[in-house]
Short mmCIF file of C-alpha atoms in Angstrom, two decimals:
data_model
loop_
_atom_site.label_atom_id
_atom_site.label_comp_id
_atom_site.label_asym_id
_atom_site.label_seq_id
_atom_site.Cartn_x
_atom_site.Cartn_y
_atom_site.Cartn_z
CA MET A 1 37.60 126.36 175.65
CA ASP A 2 39.66 125.86 178.78
CA ASN A 3 41.93 122.90 179.28
CA ALA A 4 39.90 120.95 181.84
CA LYS A 5 36.92 121.07 179.49
CA THR A 6 38.89 119.95 176.42
CA ALA A 7 40.46 117.19 178.49
CA ALA A 8 36.96 116.15 179.61
CA PHE A 9 35.83 115.82 176.00
CA LYS A 10 38.87 113.78 174.97
CA PHE A 11 38.57 111.51 177.99
CA ALA A 12 34.82 111.03 177.37
CA LEU A 13 35.52 110.20 173.72
CA LYS A 14 38.04 107.56 174.76
CA LYS A 15 35.78 106.06 177.43
CA THR A 16 32.79 105.84 175.06
CA MET A 17 34.59 104.19 172.13
CA PRO A 18 33.18 100.71 172.89
CA ILE A 19 29.71 102.26 173.20
CA MET A 20 30.14 103.91 169.81
CA THR A 21 30.88 100.53 168.26
CA GLY A 22 27.98 98.82 170.00
CA PHE A 23 25.47 101.60 169.31
CA LEU A 24 26.50 101.79 165.68
CA PHE A 25 25.59 98.16 165.28
CA ILE A 26 22.41 98.09 167.40
CA GLY A 27 21.24 101.53 166.20
CA ILE A 28 21.57 100.55 162.56
CA THR A 29 19.72 97.30 163.26
CA TYR A 30 16.94 99.32 164.90
CA GLY A 31 16.78 101.79 161.99
CA VAL A 32 16.68 98.94 159.46
CA TYR A 33 13.91 97.26 161.47
CA MET A 34 11.75 100.39 161.35
CA HIS A 35 12.54 100.85 157.68
CA GLN A 36 11.32 97.32 157.00
CA GLU A 37 8.12 98.04 158.92
CA GLY A 38 7.53 100.82 156.43
CA PHE A 39 8.52 103.90 158.43
CA ASN A 40 10.28 106.97 157.08
CA PHE A 41 13.82 107.47 158.46
CA LEU A 42 12.55 110.38 160.56
CA TYR A 43 10.75 107.93 162.85
CA PRO A 44 13.80 106.01 164.15
CA THR A 45 15.85 109.24 164.20
CA LEU A 46 13.34 111.27 166.22
CA MET A 47 12.44 108.36 168.49
CA ALA A 48 16.14 107.81 169.20
CA PHE A 49 16.45 111.52 170.00
CA ILE A 50 13.34 111.89 172.17
CA ILE A 51 13.02 108.51 173.93
CA PHE A 52 16.72 107.50 174.04
CA ALA A 53 16.11 104.08 175.59
CA GLY A 54 17.07 101.33 173.13
CA SER A 55 14.99 98.37 174.24
CA LEU A 56 11.84 100.45 174.65
CA GLU A 57 12.25 101.91 171.15
CA PHE A 58 12.16 98.44 169.59
CA VAL A 59 8.94 97.76 171.49
CA VAL A 60 7.39 101.11 170.50
CA ALA A 61 8.30 100.41 166.87
CA SER A 62 6.26 97.22 167.00
CA LEU A 63 3.37 98.97 168.81
CA LEU A 64 3.12 101.71 166.18
CA ILE A 65 1.75 99.26 163.62
CA HIS A 66 -1.07 98.16 165.94
CA THR A 67 -4.09 99.93 167.41
CA PHE A 68 -3.60 102.86 169.76
CA HIS A 69 -3.34 101.90 173.47
CA PRO A 70 -1.92 104.88 175.38
CA LEU A 71 -2.11 103.26 178.83
CA SER A 72 -0.28 100.11 177.82
CA VAL A 73 2.45 102.21 176.15
CA PHE A 74 2.91 104.12 179.40
CA LEU A 75 2.99 100.98 181.56
CA LEU A 76 5.41 99.24 179.19
CA ALA A 77 7.72 102.27 179.32
CA LEU A 78 7.66 102.17 183.14
CA ILE A 79 8.25 98.41 183.36
CA ILE A 80 11.00 98.22 180.74
CA ASN A 81 12.81 101.27 182.12
CA SER A 82 12.17 100.72 185.83
CA ARG A 83 15.90 100.05 186.32
CA HIS A 84 16.55 103.76 185.66
CA LEU A 85 15.03 104.52 189.07
CA PHE A 86 17.98 102.67 190.55
CA TYR A 87 20.43 104.66 188.46
CA SER A 88 18.96 107.95 189.63
CA VAL A 89 18.99 106.92 193.30
CA SER A 90 22.69 106.05 192.88
CA MET A 91 23.47 109.29 191.04
CA LEU A 92 21.68 111.73 193.39
CA GLU A 93 25.04 112.99 194.65
CA LYS A 94 27.24 112.67 191.55
CA TYR A 95 24.74 114.42 189.27
CA ASN A 96 24.09 117.17 191.77
CA ILE A 97 25.98 119.85 189.84
CA ASP A 98 24.92 123.41 189.09
CA GLY A 99 23.13 124.53 185.99
CA TRP A 100 21.38 123.05 182.97
CA LYS A 101 23.89 120.22 182.41
CA LYS A 102 22.32 118.25 185.25
CA TYR A 103 18.89 118.10 183.59
CA TYR A 104 20.32 116.90 180.30
CA MET A 105 22.40 114.25 182.09
CA ILE A 106 19.31 112.92 183.87
CA PHE A 107 17.37 112.95 180.59
CA GLY A 108 20.15 111.00 178.87
CA MET A 109 20.85 108.44 181.59
CA CYS A 110 20.68 105.23 179.57
CA ASP A 111 22.38 102.02 180.80
CA GLU A 112 25.66 102.99 179.15
CA SER A 113 25.75 106.62 180.35
CA PHE A 114 25.03 105.49 183.90
CA SER A 115 27.61 102.69 183.89
CA VAL A 116 30.43 104.80 182.47
CA ASN A 117 29.64 107.86 184.59
CA TYR A 118 29.34 105.84 187.76
CA THR A 119 32.43 103.66 187.35
CA THR A 120 34.99 105.98 185.73
CA GLU A 121 37.66 107.41 187.96
CA VAL A 122 38.31 110.83 186.48
CA PRO A 123 41.91 112.15 186.50
CA GLU A 124 42.60 115.43 188.26
CA GLU A 125 43.19 117.49 185.11
CA VAL A 126 39.75 116.53 183.77
CA ASP A 127 36.62 118.46 184.78
CA HIS A 128 34.28 115.85 186.28
CA GLY A 129 30.98 117.61 185.53
CA TRP A 130 31.87 118.23 181.90
CA PHE A 131 33.15 114.66 181.55
CA MET A 132 29.79 113.19 182.65
CA PHE A 133 28.00 115.66 180.38
CA TYR A 134 30.10 114.76 177.33
CA VAL A 135 29.67 111.03 177.97
CA THR A 136 25.89 111.56 177.89
CA CYS A 137 26.09 113.78 174.78
CA LEU A 138 28.32 111.39 172.86
CA ASN A 139 26.16 108.36 173.68
CA HIS A 140 23.06 110.28 172.62
CA PHE A 141 24.77 111.33 169.39
CA TYR A 142 26.00 107.78 168.56
CA TRP A 143 22.52 106.41 169.10
CA VAL A 144 20.62 109.04 167.05
CA PHE A 145 23.18 108.98 164.25
CA SER A 146 23.25 105.20 163.85
CA SER A 147 19.45 104.92 164.06
CA MET A 148 19.25 107.50 161.29
CA LEU A 149 21.78 105.59 159.18
CA GLY A 150 19.75 102.41 159.55
CA GLY A 151 16.52 104.22 158.67
CA LEU A 152 18.04 105.98 155.66
CA PHE A 153 19.98 103.14 154.09
CA GLY A 154 17.88 100.30 155.47
CA SER A 155 17.53 98.50 152.17
CA LEU A 156 21.20 98.92 151.19
CA ILE A 157 22.89 97.82 154.37
CA HIS A 158 23.73 94.17 154.78
CA PHE A 159 25.74 93.07 157.75
CA ASN A 160 28.54 90.69 157.23
CA LEU A 161 30.13 91.19 160.59
CA ASN A 162 27.71 89.05 162.53
CA GLY A 163 28.18 89.25 166.26
CA LEU A 164 29.53 92.78 166.68
CA SER A 165 26.69 93.56 169.06
CA PHE A 166 28.57 91.49 171.63
CA VAL A 167 30.59 94.69 172.27
CA MET A 168 27.83 95.88 174.61
CA THR A 169 27.82 92.64 176.61
CA ALA A 170 31.63 92.74 176.80
CA LEU A 171 31.48 96.36 178.02
CA PHE A 172 29.10 95.53 180.87
CA ILE A 173 31.19 92.49 181.83
CA VAL A 174 34.34 94.65 181.94
CA LEU A 175 32.64 97.29 184.09
CA PHE A 176 31.38 94.58 186.43
CA VAL A 177 34.81 92.94 186.72
CA ASP A 178 36.34 96.38 187.46
CA GLN A 179 33.79 96.75 190.23
CA LEU A 180 34.68 93.30 191.65
CA ILE A 181 38.38 94.19 191.64
CA ARG A 182 37.80 97.58 193.27
CA GLU A 183 35.44 96.54 196.09
CA ASN A 184 36.33 94.85 199.38
CA ASN A 185 32.87 93.47 200.01
CA HIS A 186 31.09 91.54 197.26
CA VAL A 187 27.64 91.31 198.89
CA SER A 188 25.96 93.82 196.59
CA SER A 189 27.59 92.53 193.36
CA LEU A 190 26.71 88.92 194.07
CA CYS A 191 23.24 89.91 195.21
CA GLY A 192 22.66 91.65 191.85
CA VAL A 193 23.87 88.70 189.78
CA LEU A 194 22.14 85.97 191.80
CA VAL A 195 18.77 87.66 192.33
CA SER A 196 18.43 88.77 188.72
CA SER A 197 19.53 85.44 187.19
CA ILE A 198 17.23 83.38 189.43
CA LEU A 199 14.27 85.67 188.69
CA LEU A 200 15.10 85.65 184.96
CA VAL A 201 14.83 81.86 184.90
CA ILE A 202 11.62 81.83 186.98
CA LEU A 203 9.78 84.84 185.55
CA GLY A 204 11.19 85.26 182.06
CA LYS A 205 12.73 88.33 180.48
CA GLU A 206 9.66 90.64 180.62
CA PHE A 207 9.30 91.07 184.37
CA PHE A 208 12.50 89.94 186.02
CA LEU A 209 14.11 93.39 186.27
CA PRO A 210 11.49 95.30 188.29
CA LEU A 211 11.09 92.36 190.67
CA SER A 212 14.84 91.94 191.05
CA MET A 213 15.01 95.60 192.05
CA LEU A 214 12.29 95.14 194.65
CA LEU A 215 14.01 92.08 196.06
CA ILE A 216 17.45 93.73 196.14
CA THR A 217 15.97 96.74 197.96
CA LEU A 218 14.27 94.39 200.42
CA ILE A 219 17.52 92.52 201.06
CA PHE A 220 19.25 95.85 201.68
CA TYR A 221 16.46 96.91 204.05
CA ILE A 222 16.74 93.69 206.09
CA LYS A 223 20.53 94.00 206.17
CA GLU A 224 20.35 97.61 207.43
CA ASN A 225 17.73 96.70 210.04
CA ARG A 226 19.92 93.93 211.39
CA LYS A 227 22.85 96.30 211.59
CA VAL A 228 20.79 98.82 213.57
CA LYS A 229 19.50 96.11 215.92
CA ALA A 230 22.96 94.67 216.47
CA HIS A 231 24.14 98.19 217.22
CA GLU A 232 21.33 98.81 219.72
CA SER A 233 21.84 95.55 221.58
CA SER A 234 25.58 95.98 221.95
CA MET B 1 -2.67 104.39 163.89
CA ASN B 2 -2.95 107.86 162.40
CA LEU B 3 -0.21 110.48 162.71
CA ALA B 4 -1.65 112.06 165.87
CA GLU B 5 -1.83 108.65 167.58
CA GLU B 6 1.73 107.87 166.51
CA ILE B 7 2.99 111.16 167.95
CA LEU B 8 1.08 110.49 171.18
CA THR B 9 2.47 106.96 171.45
CA ILE B 10 6.05 108.18 171.02
CA GLY B 11 5.40 111.08 173.41
CA ILE B 12 3.94 108.82 176.09
CA ALA B 13 6.87 106.39 175.77
CA ALA B 14 9.26 109.34 176.20
CA CYS B 15 7.35 110.66 179.25
CA GLY B 16 7.34 107.21 180.88
CA THR B 17 11.09 106.94 180.36
CA MET B 18 11.68 110.45 181.71
CA LEU B 19 9.60 109.62 184.77
CA THR B 20 11.87 106.66 185.63
CA ARG B 21 14.96 108.86 185.28
CA PHE B 22 13.73 112.06 186.97
CA LEU B 23 11.52 110.73 189.79
CA PRO B 24 14.23 110.26 192.47
CA PHE B 25 15.64 113.72 191.65
CA ILE B 26 12.15 115.25 191.96
CA LEU B 27 11.31 113.47 195.23
CA ILE B 28 14.67 114.40 196.75
CA PRO B 29 15.50 117.94 195.58
CA SER B 30 19.15 118.96 195.68
CA ASN B 31 18.61 121.74 198.23
CA LYS B 32 17.46 119.23 200.87
CA PRO B 33 19.63 116.63 202.58
CA ILE B 34 19.29 113.10 201.22
CA PRO B 35 17.55 110.83 203.78
CA ALA B 36 20.05 108.44 205.38
CA PHE B 37 18.30 105.32 204.12
CA ILE B 38 18.25 106.56 200.51
CA GLN B 39 21.87 107.66 200.77
CA GLN B 40 22.90 104.21 202.02
CA LEU B 41 20.76 102.56 199.35
CA GLY B 42 22.46 104.69 196.70
CA LYS B 43 25.81 103.42 197.91
CA PHE B 44 24.70 99.79 198.12
CA LEU B 45 22.97 99.60 194.73
CA PRO B 46 25.58 100.30 192.00
CA PRO B 47 27.51 97.00 192.23
CA ALA B 48 24.19 95.13 192.22
CA ILE B 49 23.06 97.15 189.18
CA LEU B 50 26.26 96.37 187.28
CA GLY B 51 25.71 92.67 188.00
CA MET B 52 22.08 92.97 186.94
CA LEU B 53 23.10 94.63 183.66
CA VAL B 54 25.37 91.70 182.81
CA ILE B 55 22.44 89.31 183.36
CA TYR B 56 20.25 91.69 181.33
CA CYS B 57 22.58 91.19 178.35
CA TYR B 58 21.86 87.46 178.61
CA LYS B 59 18.08 87.85 179.00
CA ASP B 60 17.25 85.92 175.81
CA LEU B 61 19.29 82.94 176.89
CA PRO B 62 16.88 80.84 179.02
CA ALA B 63 14.32 80.84 176.19
CA ASN B 64 16.91 79.89 173.54
CA LEU B 65 19.32 77.32 174.87
CA ASN B 66 21.19 76.64 171.65
CA LEU B 67 24.73 76.74 170.31
CA ASN B 68 24.64 80.55 170.14
CA ALA B 69 23.91 80.67 173.88
CA LEU B 70 27.01 78.59 174.50
CA PHE B 71 29.08 80.99 172.33
CA GLU B 72 27.77 84.01 174.24
CA ILE B 73 28.66 82.45 177.57
CA THR B 74 32.10 81.32 176.39
CA ALA B 75 32.92 84.77 174.96
CA GLY B 76 31.65 86.34 178.19
CA ILE B 77 33.96 84.18 180.30
CA ILE B 78 36.90 84.96 177.99
CA THR B 79 36.17 88.71 178.34
CA ALA B 80 36.05 88.46 182.14
CA LEU B 81 39.24 86.36 182.38
CA VAL B 82 41.22 88.67 180.08
CA HIS B 83 40.03 91.62 182.15
CA PHE B 84 40.97 90.02 185.49
CA TRP B 85 44.38 89.29 183.98
CA LYS B 86 45.33 92.47 182.09
CA LYS B 87 42.80 95.05 183.40
CA ASN B 88 42.78 96.78 180.03
CA MET B 89 39.26 97.70 178.91
CA PHE B 90 39.94 97.84 175.19
CA LEU B 91 41.94 94.63 175.16
CA SER B 92 39.24 92.72 177.07
CA ILE B 93 36.38 94.02 174.94
CA GLY B 94 38.38 93.46 171.74
CA ILE B 95 39.41 89.90 172.52
CA GLY B 96 35.96 89.03 173.92
CA THR B 97 34.10 90.37 170.90
CA CYS B 98 36.54 88.85 168.39
CA SER B 99 36.22 85.45 170.04
CA TYR B 100 32.43 85.70 169.82
CA ILE B 101 32.55 86.66 166.14
CA LEU B 102 34.96 83.81 165.42
CA LEU B 103 32.84 81.27 167.30
CA LEU B 104 29.69 82.48 165.57
CA ASN B 105 31.08 82.46 162.06
CA PHE B 106 33.32 79.42 162.07
CA PHE B 107 31.37 76.82 164.02
#
């Protein structure tokens, strides 16, 4: 393995440490939940591997014990994961690398993979493409492994360290603060926080994300239009 | 549900998820130039998304305004302040999470 690739793996490992901690906790919780619902450990493990979208997997786990409704499963998947559309639009350029790695990175673009891959400034000696690939791989691995642990040892594991799941919240706060420090113009950041928190209070947690995205896009559209008009009139 | 229905349910959930991740890449293939509006949108969005993700972490809060909600907000503010001050990811996450665990277990 050449140096840039090894460096990419080490750097990815370092950058994903908080995610490892968070996923270990949430993944085990998810595995234990499925175990308690009476599922073999293969269910949480394979679902973690194939779906790789935490919040949706909890929902699917609860759907599996009810009657079969394929259309509602599909719609739920689209609604819960609609935010990924935003990730992909933002990553069109960064993920545009040659070869098979790209397809795996798109497949594995969960909240954490997107956030780390978008925000990390990669040092020169590290290969950028391989870094983003390893971040995705490692996150995928942490998630599948911890879901499997929860499913396997569901009845034996008892958590004493209540509150460790806050690692994920802390990670997103840190990435957001980094963004605030780095940017000159806070319009987009504030827009994201304000729109989504107002809609969360009004609409509740089920539907606030897709509508926030629509509203943010609309705000951007109006802003761009104004800019064009101001340009034309000057 | 029988086994076939279970497999279908999981498969459909996976396809729905894949659709949300692949759709923009399918609509705008890499060999064609990205339309200006989409390119600008892609530049505008990420800070908004990062803000949205923070709110997403607090999505259960409005429905459960209890002591735990207060702890989550306090620990969140501590995390942010430490990060503004020291700009060290591991320090901020460590102190933030520890303060949440302490609040949760000792109050």
